[in-house]
Short mmCIF file of C-alpha atoms and ligand atoms in Angstrom, two decimals:
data_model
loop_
_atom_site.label_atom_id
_atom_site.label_comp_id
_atom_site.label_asym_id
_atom_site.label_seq_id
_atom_site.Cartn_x
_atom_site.Cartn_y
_atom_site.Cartn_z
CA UNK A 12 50.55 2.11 -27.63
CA UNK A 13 53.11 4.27 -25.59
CA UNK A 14 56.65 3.20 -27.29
CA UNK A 15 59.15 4.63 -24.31
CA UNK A 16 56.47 5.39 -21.27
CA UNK A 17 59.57 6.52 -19.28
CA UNK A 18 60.79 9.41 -21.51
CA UNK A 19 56.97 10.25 -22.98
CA UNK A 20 55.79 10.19 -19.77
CA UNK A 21 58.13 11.46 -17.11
CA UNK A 22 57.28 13.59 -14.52
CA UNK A 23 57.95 16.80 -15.78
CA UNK A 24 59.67 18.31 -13.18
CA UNK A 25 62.08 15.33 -13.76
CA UNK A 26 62.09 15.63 -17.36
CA UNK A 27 63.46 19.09 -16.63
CA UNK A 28 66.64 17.77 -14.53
CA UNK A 29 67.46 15.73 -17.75
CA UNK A 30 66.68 18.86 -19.89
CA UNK A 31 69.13 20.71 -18.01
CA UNK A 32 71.68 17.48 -18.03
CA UNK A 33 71.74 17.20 -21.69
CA UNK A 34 71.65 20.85 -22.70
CA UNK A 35 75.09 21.10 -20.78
CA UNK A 36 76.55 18.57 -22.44
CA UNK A 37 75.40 20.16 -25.94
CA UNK A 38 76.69 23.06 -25.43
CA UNK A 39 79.92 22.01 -24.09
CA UNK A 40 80.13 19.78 -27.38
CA UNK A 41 78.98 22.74 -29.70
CA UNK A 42 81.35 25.37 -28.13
CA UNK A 43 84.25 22.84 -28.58
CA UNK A 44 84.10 21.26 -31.53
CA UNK A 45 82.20 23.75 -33.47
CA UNK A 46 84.12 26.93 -34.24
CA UNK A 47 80.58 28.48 -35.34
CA UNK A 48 79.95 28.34 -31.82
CA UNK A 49 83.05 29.01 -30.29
CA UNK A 50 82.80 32.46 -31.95
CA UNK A 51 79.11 33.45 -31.41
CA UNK A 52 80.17 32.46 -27.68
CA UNK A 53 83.42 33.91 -27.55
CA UNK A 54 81.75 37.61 -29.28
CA UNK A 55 79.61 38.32 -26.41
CA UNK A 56 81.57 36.77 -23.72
CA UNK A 57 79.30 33.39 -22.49
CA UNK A 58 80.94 30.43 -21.55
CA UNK A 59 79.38 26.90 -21.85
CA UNK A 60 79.72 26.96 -17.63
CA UNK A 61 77.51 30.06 -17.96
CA UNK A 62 74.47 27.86 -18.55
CA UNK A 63 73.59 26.62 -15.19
CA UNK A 64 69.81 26.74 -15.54
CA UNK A 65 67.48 25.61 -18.87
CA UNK A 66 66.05 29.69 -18.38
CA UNK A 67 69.83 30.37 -19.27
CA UNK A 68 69.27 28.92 -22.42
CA UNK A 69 68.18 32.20 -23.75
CA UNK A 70 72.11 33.60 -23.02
CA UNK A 71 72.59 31.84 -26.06
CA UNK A 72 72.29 33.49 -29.69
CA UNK A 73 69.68 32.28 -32.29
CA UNK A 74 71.34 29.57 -35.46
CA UNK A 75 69.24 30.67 -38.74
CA UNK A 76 68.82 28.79 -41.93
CA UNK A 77 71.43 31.87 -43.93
CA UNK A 78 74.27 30.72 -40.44
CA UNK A 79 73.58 26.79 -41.47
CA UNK A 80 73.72 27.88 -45.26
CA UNK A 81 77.35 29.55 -44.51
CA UNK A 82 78.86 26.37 -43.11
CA UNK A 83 77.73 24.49 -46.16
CA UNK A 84 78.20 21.62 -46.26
CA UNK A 85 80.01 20.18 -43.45
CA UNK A 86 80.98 23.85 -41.13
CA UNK A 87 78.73 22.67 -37.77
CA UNK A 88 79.87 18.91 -38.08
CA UNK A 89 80.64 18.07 -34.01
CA UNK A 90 82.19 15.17 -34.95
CA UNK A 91 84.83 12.91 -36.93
CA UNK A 92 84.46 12.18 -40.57
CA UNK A 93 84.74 8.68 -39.28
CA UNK A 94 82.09 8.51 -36.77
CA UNK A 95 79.21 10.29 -39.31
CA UNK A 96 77.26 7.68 -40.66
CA UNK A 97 74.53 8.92 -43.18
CA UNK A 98 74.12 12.85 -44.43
CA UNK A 99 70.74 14.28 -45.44
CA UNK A 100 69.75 17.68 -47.07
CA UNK A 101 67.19 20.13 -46.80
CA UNK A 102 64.32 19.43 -49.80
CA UNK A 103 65.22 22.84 -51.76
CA UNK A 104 66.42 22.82 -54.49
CA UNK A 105 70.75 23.90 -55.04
CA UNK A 106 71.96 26.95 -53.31
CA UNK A 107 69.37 26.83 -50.45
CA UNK A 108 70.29 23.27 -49.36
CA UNK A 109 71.13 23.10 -45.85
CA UNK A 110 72.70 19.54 -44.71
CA UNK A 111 72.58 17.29 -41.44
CA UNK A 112 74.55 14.63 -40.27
CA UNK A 113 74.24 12.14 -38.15
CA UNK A 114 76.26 9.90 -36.14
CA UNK A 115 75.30 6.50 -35.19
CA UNK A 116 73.95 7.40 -31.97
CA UNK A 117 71.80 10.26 -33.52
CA UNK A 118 70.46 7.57 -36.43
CA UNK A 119 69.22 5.96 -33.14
CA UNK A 120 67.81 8.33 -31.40
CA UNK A 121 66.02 9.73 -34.95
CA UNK A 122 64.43 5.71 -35.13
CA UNK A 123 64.04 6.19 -31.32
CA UNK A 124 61.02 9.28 -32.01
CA UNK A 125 60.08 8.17 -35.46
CA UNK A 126 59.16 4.88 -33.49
CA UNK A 127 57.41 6.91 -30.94
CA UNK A 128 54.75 8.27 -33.75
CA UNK A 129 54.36 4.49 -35.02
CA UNK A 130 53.25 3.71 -31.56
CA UNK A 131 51.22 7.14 -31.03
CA UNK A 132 49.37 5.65 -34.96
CA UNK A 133 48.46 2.53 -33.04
CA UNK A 134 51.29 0.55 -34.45
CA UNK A 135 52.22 -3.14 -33.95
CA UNK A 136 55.18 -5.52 -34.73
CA UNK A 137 53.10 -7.34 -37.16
CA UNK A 138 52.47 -3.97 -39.10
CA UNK A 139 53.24 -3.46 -42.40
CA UNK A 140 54.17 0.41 -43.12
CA UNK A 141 53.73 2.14 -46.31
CA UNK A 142 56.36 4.44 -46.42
CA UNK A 143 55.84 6.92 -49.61
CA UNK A 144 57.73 9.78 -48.47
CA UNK A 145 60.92 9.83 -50.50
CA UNK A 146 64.14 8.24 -49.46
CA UNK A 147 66.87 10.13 -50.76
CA UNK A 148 68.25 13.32 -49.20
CA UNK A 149 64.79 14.58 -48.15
CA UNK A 150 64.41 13.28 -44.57
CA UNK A 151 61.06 11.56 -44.65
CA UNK A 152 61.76 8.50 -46.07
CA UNK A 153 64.68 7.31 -44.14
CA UNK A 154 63.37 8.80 -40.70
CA UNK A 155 60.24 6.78 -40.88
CA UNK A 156 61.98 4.03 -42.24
CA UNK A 157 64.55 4.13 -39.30
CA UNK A 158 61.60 4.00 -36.83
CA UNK A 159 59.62 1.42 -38.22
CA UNK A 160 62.82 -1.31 -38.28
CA UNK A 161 63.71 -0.31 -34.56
CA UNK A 162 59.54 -0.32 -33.58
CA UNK A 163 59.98 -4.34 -35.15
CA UNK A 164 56.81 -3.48 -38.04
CA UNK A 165 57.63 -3.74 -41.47
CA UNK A 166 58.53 -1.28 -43.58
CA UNK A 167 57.17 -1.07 -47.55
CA UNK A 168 59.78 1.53 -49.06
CA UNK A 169 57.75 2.46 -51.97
CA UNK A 170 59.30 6.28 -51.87
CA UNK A 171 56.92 8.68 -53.23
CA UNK A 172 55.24 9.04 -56.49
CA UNK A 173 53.69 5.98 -59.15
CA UNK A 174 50.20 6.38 -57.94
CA UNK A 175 48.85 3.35 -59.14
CA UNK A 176 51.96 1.05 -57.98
CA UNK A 177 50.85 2.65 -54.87
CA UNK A 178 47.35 1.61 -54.56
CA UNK A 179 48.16 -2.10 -56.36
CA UNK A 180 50.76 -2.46 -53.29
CA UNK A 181 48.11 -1.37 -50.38
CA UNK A 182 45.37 -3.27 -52.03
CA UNK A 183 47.75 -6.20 -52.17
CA UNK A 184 50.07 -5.88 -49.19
CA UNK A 185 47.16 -5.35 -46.90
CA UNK A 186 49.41 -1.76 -45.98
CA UNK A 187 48.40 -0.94 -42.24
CA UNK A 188 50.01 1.91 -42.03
CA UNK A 189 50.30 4.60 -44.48
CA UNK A 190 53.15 7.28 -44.41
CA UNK A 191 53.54 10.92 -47.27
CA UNK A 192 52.71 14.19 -47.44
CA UNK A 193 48.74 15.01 -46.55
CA UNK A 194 48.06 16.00 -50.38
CA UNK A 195 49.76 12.73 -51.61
CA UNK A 196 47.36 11.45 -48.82
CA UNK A 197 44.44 12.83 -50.28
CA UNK A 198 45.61 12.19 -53.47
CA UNK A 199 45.69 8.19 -53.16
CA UNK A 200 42.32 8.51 -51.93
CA UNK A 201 41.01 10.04 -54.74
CA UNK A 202 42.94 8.02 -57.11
CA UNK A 203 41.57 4.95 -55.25
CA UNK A 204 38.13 6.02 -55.59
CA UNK A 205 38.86 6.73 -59.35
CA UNK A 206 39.89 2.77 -59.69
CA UNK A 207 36.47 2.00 -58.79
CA UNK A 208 37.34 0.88 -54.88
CA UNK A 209 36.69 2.76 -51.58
CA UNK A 210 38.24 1.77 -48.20
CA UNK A 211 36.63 -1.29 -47.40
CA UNK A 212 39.17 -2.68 -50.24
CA UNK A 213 42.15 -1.74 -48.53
CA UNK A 214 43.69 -2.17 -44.82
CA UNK A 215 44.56 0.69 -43.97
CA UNK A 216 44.62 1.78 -40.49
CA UNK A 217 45.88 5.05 -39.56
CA UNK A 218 48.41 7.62 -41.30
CA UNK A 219 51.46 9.36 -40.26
CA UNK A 220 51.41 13.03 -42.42
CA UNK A 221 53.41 15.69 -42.11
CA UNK A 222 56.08 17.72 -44.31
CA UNK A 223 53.51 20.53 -44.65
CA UNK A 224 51.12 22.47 -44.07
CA UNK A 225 47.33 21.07 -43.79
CA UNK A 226 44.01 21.59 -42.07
CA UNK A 227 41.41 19.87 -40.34
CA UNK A 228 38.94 19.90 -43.26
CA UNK A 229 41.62 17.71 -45.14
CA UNK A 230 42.19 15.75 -42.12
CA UNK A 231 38.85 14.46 -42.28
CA UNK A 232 38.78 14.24 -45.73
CA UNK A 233 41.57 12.03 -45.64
CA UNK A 234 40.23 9.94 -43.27
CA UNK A 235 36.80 9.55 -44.82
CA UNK A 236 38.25 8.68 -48.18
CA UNK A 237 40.83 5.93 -46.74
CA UNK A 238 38.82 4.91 -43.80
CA UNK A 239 41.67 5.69 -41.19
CA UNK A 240 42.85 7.71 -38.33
CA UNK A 241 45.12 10.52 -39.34
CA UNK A 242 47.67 11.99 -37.47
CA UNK A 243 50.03 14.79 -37.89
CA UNK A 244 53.95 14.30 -37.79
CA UNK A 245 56.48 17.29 -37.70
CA UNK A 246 60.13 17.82 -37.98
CA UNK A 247 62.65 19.44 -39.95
CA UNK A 248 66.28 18.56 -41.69
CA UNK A 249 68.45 20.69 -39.53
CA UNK A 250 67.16 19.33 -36.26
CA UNK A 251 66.91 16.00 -37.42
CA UNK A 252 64.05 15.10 -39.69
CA UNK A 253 60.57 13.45 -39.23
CA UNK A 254 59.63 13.06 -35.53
CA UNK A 255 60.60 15.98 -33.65
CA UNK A 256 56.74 16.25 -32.63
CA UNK A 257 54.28 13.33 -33.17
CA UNK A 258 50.63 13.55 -32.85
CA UNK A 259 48.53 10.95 -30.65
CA UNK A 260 44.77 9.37 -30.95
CA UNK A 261 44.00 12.47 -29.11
CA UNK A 262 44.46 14.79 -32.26
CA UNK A 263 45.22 17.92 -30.27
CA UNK A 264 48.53 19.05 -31.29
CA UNK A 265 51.75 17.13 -31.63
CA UNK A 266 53.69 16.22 -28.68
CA UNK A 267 57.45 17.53 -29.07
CA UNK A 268 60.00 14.81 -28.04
CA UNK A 269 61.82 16.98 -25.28
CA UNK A 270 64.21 14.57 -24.27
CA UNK A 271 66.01 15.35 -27.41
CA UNK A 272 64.85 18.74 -28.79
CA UNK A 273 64.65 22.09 -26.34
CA UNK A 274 61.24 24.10 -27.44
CA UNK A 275 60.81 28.46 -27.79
CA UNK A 276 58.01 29.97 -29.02
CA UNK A 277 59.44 33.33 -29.63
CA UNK A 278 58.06 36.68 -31.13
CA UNK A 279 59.49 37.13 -34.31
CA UNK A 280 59.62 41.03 -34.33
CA UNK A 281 61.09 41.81 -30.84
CA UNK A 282 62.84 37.73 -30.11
CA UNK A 283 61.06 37.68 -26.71
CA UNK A 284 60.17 34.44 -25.45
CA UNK A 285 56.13 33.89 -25.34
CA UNK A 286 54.37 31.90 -22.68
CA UNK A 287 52.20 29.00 -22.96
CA UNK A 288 49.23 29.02 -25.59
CA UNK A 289 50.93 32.34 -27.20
CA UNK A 290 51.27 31.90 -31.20
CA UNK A 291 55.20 32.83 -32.62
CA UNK A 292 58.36 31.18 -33.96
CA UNK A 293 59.34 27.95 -33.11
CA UNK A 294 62.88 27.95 -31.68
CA UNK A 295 64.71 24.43 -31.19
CA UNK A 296 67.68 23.22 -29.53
CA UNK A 297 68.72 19.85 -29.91
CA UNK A 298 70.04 18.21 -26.58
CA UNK A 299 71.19 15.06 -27.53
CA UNK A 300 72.54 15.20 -30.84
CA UNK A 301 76.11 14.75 -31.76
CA UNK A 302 77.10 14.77 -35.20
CA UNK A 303 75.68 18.42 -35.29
CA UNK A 304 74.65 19.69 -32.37
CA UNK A 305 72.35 23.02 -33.21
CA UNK A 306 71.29 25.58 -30.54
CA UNK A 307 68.03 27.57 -30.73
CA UNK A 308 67.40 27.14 -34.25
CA UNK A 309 65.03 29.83 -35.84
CA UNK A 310 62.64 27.52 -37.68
CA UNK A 311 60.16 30.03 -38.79
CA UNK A 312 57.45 28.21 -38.46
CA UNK A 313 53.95 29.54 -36.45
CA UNK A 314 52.80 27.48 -33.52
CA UNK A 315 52.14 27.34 -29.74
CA UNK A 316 52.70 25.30 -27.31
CA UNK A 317 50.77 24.06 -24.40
CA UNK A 318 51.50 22.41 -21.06
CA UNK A 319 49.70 19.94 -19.28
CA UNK A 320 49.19 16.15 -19.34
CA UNK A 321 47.49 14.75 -22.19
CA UNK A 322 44.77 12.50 -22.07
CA UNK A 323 46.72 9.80 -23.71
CA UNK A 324 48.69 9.63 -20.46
CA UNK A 325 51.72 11.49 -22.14
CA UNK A 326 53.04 14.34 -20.25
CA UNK A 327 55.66 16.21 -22.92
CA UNK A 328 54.34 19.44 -24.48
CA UNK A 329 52.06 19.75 -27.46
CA UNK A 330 52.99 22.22 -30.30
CA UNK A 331 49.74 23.17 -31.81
CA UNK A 332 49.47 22.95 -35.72
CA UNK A 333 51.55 24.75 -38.02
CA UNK A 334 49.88 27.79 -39.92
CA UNK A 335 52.55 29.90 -41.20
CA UNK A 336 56.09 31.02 -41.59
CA UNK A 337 57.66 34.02 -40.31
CA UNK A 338 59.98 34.10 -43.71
CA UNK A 339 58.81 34.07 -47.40
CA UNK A 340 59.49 30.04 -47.90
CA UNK A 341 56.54 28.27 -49.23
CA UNK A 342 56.27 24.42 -49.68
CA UNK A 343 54.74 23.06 -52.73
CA UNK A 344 54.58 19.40 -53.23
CA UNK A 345 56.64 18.70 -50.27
CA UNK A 346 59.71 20.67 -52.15
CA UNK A 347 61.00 24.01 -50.31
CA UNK A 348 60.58 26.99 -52.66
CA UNK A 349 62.38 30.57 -52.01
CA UNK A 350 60.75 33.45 -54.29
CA UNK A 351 64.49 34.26 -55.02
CA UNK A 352 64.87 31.12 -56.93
CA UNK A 353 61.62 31.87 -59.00
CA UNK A 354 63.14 35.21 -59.54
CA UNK A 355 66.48 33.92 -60.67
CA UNK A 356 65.10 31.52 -62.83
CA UNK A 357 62.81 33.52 -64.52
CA UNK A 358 65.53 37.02 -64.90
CA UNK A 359 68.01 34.34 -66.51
CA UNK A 360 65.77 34.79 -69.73
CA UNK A 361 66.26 37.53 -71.22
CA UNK A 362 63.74 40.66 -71.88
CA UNK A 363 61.92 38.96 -69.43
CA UNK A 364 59.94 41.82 -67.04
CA UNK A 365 61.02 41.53 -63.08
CA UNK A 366 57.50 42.59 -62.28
CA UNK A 367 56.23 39.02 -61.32
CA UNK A 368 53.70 37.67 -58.69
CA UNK A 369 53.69 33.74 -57.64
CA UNK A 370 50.20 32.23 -56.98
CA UNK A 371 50.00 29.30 -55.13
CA UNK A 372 46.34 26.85 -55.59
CA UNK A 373 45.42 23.26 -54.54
CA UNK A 374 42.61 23.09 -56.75
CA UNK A 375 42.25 19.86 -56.18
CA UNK A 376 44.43 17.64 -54.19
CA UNK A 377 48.00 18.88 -55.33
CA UNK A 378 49.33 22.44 -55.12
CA UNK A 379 49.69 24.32 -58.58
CA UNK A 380 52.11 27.24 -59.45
CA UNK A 381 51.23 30.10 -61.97
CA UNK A 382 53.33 32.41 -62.25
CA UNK A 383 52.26 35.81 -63.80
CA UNK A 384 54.73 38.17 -65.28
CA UNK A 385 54.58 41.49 -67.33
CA UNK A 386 55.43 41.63 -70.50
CA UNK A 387 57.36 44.01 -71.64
CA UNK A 388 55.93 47.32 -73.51
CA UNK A 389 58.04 46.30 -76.19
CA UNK A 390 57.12 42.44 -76.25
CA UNK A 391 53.50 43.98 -75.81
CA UNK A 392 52.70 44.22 -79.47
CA UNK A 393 54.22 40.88 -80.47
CA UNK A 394 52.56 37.85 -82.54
CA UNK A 395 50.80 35.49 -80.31
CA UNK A 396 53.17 32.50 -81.09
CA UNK A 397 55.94 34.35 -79.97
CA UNK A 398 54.11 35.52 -76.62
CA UNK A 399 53.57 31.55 -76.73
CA UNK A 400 57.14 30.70 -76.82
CA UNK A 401 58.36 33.19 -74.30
CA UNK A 402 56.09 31.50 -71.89
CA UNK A 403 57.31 28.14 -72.19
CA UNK A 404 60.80 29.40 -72.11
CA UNK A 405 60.16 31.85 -68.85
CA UNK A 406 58.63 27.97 -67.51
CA UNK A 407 61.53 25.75 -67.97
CA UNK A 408 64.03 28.23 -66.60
CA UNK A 409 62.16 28.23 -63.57
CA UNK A 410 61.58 25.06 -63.63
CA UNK A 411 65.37 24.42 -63.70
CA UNK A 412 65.98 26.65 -60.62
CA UNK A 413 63.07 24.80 -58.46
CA UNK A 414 62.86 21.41 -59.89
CA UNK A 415 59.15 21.68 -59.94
CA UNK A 416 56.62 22.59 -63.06
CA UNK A 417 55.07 25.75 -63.19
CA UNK A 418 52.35 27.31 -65.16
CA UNK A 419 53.65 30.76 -66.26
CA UNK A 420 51.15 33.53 -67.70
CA UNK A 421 52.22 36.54 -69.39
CA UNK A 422 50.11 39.33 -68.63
CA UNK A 423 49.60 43.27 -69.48
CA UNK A 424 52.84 45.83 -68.83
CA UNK A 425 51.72 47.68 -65.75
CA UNK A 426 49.13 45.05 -64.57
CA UNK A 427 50.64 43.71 -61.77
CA UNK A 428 49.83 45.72 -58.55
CA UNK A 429 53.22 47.91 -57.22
CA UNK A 430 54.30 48.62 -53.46
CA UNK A 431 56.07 51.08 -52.19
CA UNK A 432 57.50 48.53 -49.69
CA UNK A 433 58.23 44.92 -49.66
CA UNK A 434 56.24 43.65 -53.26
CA UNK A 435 53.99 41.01 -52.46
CA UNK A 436 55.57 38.49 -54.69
CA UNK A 437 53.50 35.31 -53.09
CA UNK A 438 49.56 34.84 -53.34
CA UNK A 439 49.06 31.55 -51.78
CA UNK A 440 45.24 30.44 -52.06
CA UNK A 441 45.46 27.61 -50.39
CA UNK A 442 44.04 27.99 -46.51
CA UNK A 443 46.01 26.80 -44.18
CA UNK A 444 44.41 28.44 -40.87
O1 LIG B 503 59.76 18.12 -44.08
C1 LIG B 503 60.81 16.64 -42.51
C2 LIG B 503 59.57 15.81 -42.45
C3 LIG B 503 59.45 14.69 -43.26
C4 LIG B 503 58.55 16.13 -41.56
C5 LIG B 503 58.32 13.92 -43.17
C6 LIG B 503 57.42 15.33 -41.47
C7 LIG B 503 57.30 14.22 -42.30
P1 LIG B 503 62.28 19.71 -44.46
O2 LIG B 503 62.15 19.30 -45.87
O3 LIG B 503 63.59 20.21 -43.96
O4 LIG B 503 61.94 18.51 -43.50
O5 LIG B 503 61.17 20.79 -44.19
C8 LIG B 503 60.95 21.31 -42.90
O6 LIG B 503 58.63 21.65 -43.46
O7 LIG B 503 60.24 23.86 -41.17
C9 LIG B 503 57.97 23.24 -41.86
O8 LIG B 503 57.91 24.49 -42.49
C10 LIG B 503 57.47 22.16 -42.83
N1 LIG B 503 56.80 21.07 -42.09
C11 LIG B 503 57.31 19.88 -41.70
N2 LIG B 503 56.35 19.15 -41.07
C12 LIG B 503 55.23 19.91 -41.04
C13 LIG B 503 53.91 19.73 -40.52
C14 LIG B 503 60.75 17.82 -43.44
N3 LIG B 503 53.51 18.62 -39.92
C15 LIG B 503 59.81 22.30 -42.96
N4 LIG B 503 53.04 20.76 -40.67
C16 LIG B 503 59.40 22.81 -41.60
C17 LIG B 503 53.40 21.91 -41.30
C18 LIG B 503 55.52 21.15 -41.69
N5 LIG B 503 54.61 22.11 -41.82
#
């Protein structure tokens, strides 16, 4: 089911005139009531009248997570205390939160395209939607909860975690619709399995999954193991959250919701904008938000878009799956992680080595983190216990910093391969291509 046909499928050329409309009206509001703005404009001379075109729209300077991190926490808020109704926050951990907030009309317009992927999952009023993402500051579960009140389903805020609650609920709920990350995904399946039932025992149509990167293979093992179609969500806490790009039946890419959010693939190394079907950075501009309004926001992550009318009669663009990041960020369980942070938490122990690699597994369904460190020439000739203890302690510190467990493994002094550049401090095994 199409939830807006006008706005998903406008004549292009049309869609562009509105484009073009809102982007004005952004900008004016961001130069204004932003002083952010009204400096990056002011320092190289453009004026919000300068953009007369949507091609003028690179005139405008990049917004990058370390700008949003600056104004922390409430530096690019366009609008009254008064009129913000509800605040999220990135999903990393203190220090490399970034925060959003919304307005009334932006909570809207957030249910608006998180409706829009309930529809593109074959929704219907009479739905009942699973929502395990977490509600909280983390986006997900409050975006999709948004969307499925204004779509008229009904929404089952479980929040994530408590596997078996999980499956009891779906088994006894009769869940439709299943929303989390693709590993919980995959995870529930296997869990379900484990219990002895398959998906015959549970209603499950179709699943909204996103937060992360995944593949095809796990696409289709998710929807062998819970019987269902599953589709891909994207979106991000700075632009808004959950919906910024929802994937159809088709399964060919996610279609980006350009009535509110601007699209740039750009090329990381020289910030020239790429044509259709070329792979860079994802650039964003939001063009209807108004709590805070951001303008061609780097969001590191590695796509493409492409053109053209989709079979499913929509006509915005598809961004193509995500399989990287331009910056050193890595997700694990759903939670943003910054090698920094590892590095912080594990140099706050002391006669710890800074010689460290992070490797990143899903041996099964969920990621795992070992971290390997040197010891110390001096440590080297220690008792076992001791070697024993230091681990645990290097672990929890870490921990601390990331709110995640880790696995840490103390290996030989020297043992750890050196560069003369950059040090590859990030193995990640797990295949996201
Ligand atoms: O992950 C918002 C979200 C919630 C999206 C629920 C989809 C479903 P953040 O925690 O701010 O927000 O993380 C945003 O997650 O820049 C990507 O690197 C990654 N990401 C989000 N969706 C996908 C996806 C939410 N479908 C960051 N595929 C983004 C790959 C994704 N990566």
């Amino acid at each position: 089911m199409i939830w807006n046909e006008k706005m998903e499928c406008m004549d292009p050329e049309e869609r562009k005139e509105l484009q073009l409309k809102r982007l004005k009206k952004t900008v004016q509001r961001a130069y204004h009531e932003v002083p952010f703005y009204h400096k990056r404009f002011d320092e190289i001379g453009l004026k919000p009248e300068d953009i007369k075109t949507l091609e003028d729209i690179q005139k405008i300077p990049f917004t990058t997570k370390d700008d949003l991190r600056a104004a922390y926490p409430f530096e690019m808020v366009a609008a009254e205390p008064e009129d913000i109704v509800e605040i999220h926050a990135s999903s990393g951990t203190t220090g490399t939160a970034t925060v959003t907030c919304y307005t009334e009309k932006d909570i809207d317009i957030w249910a608006e395209i998180t409706a829009r992927a309930i529809g593109m999952a074959g929704g219907l009023r009479k739905d009942k939607i699973q929502n395990c993402y977490g509600y909280g500051l983390f986006t997900g579960g409050f975006g999709i909860d948004h969307g499925a009140k204004k779509f008229g389903a009904t929404v089952i805020p479980m929040s994530s975690g408590n596997t078996k609650r999980q499956l009891e609920i779906m088994r006894d709920f009769k869940s439709d619709i299943l929303t989390c990350t693709p590993s919980y995904a995959m995870y529930l399946g296997e869990a379900l399995q484990e219990e002895g039932y398959g998906p015959e025992d549970i209603n499950l149509k179709s699943g909204i999954f996103g937060a992360e990167m995944w593949t095809e293979e796990l696409r289709h093992r998710i929807e062998e193991k819970l019987g269902i179609i599953a589709l891909n969500i994207y979106g991000l806490t700075e632009i808004m959250g959950p919906g910024v790009a929802n994937e159809c039946k088709e399964q060919t890419g996610m279609h980006i919701q350009e009535d509110h959010f601007y699209p740039e693939i750009i090329n990381p190394k020289t910030l020239e904008v790429l044509g259709d079907n070329e792979k860079g950075e994802l650039v964003l501009t939001c063009l209807t938000k108004t709590g805070m309004p951001i303008l061609r926001f780097r969001t590191k992550d590695v796509t493409s878009l492409v053109h053209g009318k989709c079979a499913c009669g929509r006509t915005t663009v598809k961004m193509t799956r995500i399989t990287g990041r331009t910056d050193d960020m890595f997700k694990i369980r759903g939670v943003m992680v910054f090698p920094s942070q590892i590095e912080r938490g594990l140099l706050k122990v002391s006669n710890s080595s800074p010689n460290y690699q992070i490797h990143i597994t899903r041996p099964g369904t969920l990621d795992e983190v070992e971290i390997k460190v040197e010891i110390t020439p001096e440590l080297f000739s220690d008792e076992m216990k001791d070697l024993d203890k230091l681990e645990a302690k290097i672990a929890k510190s870490i921990g601390k910093e990331i709110g995640l467990r880790v696995n840490v493994t103390l290996v030989e002094p020297g043992s750890l391969p050196r560069s003369e550049g950059k040090a590859i401090r990030v193995i990640d095994e797990r295949n996201f291509e």
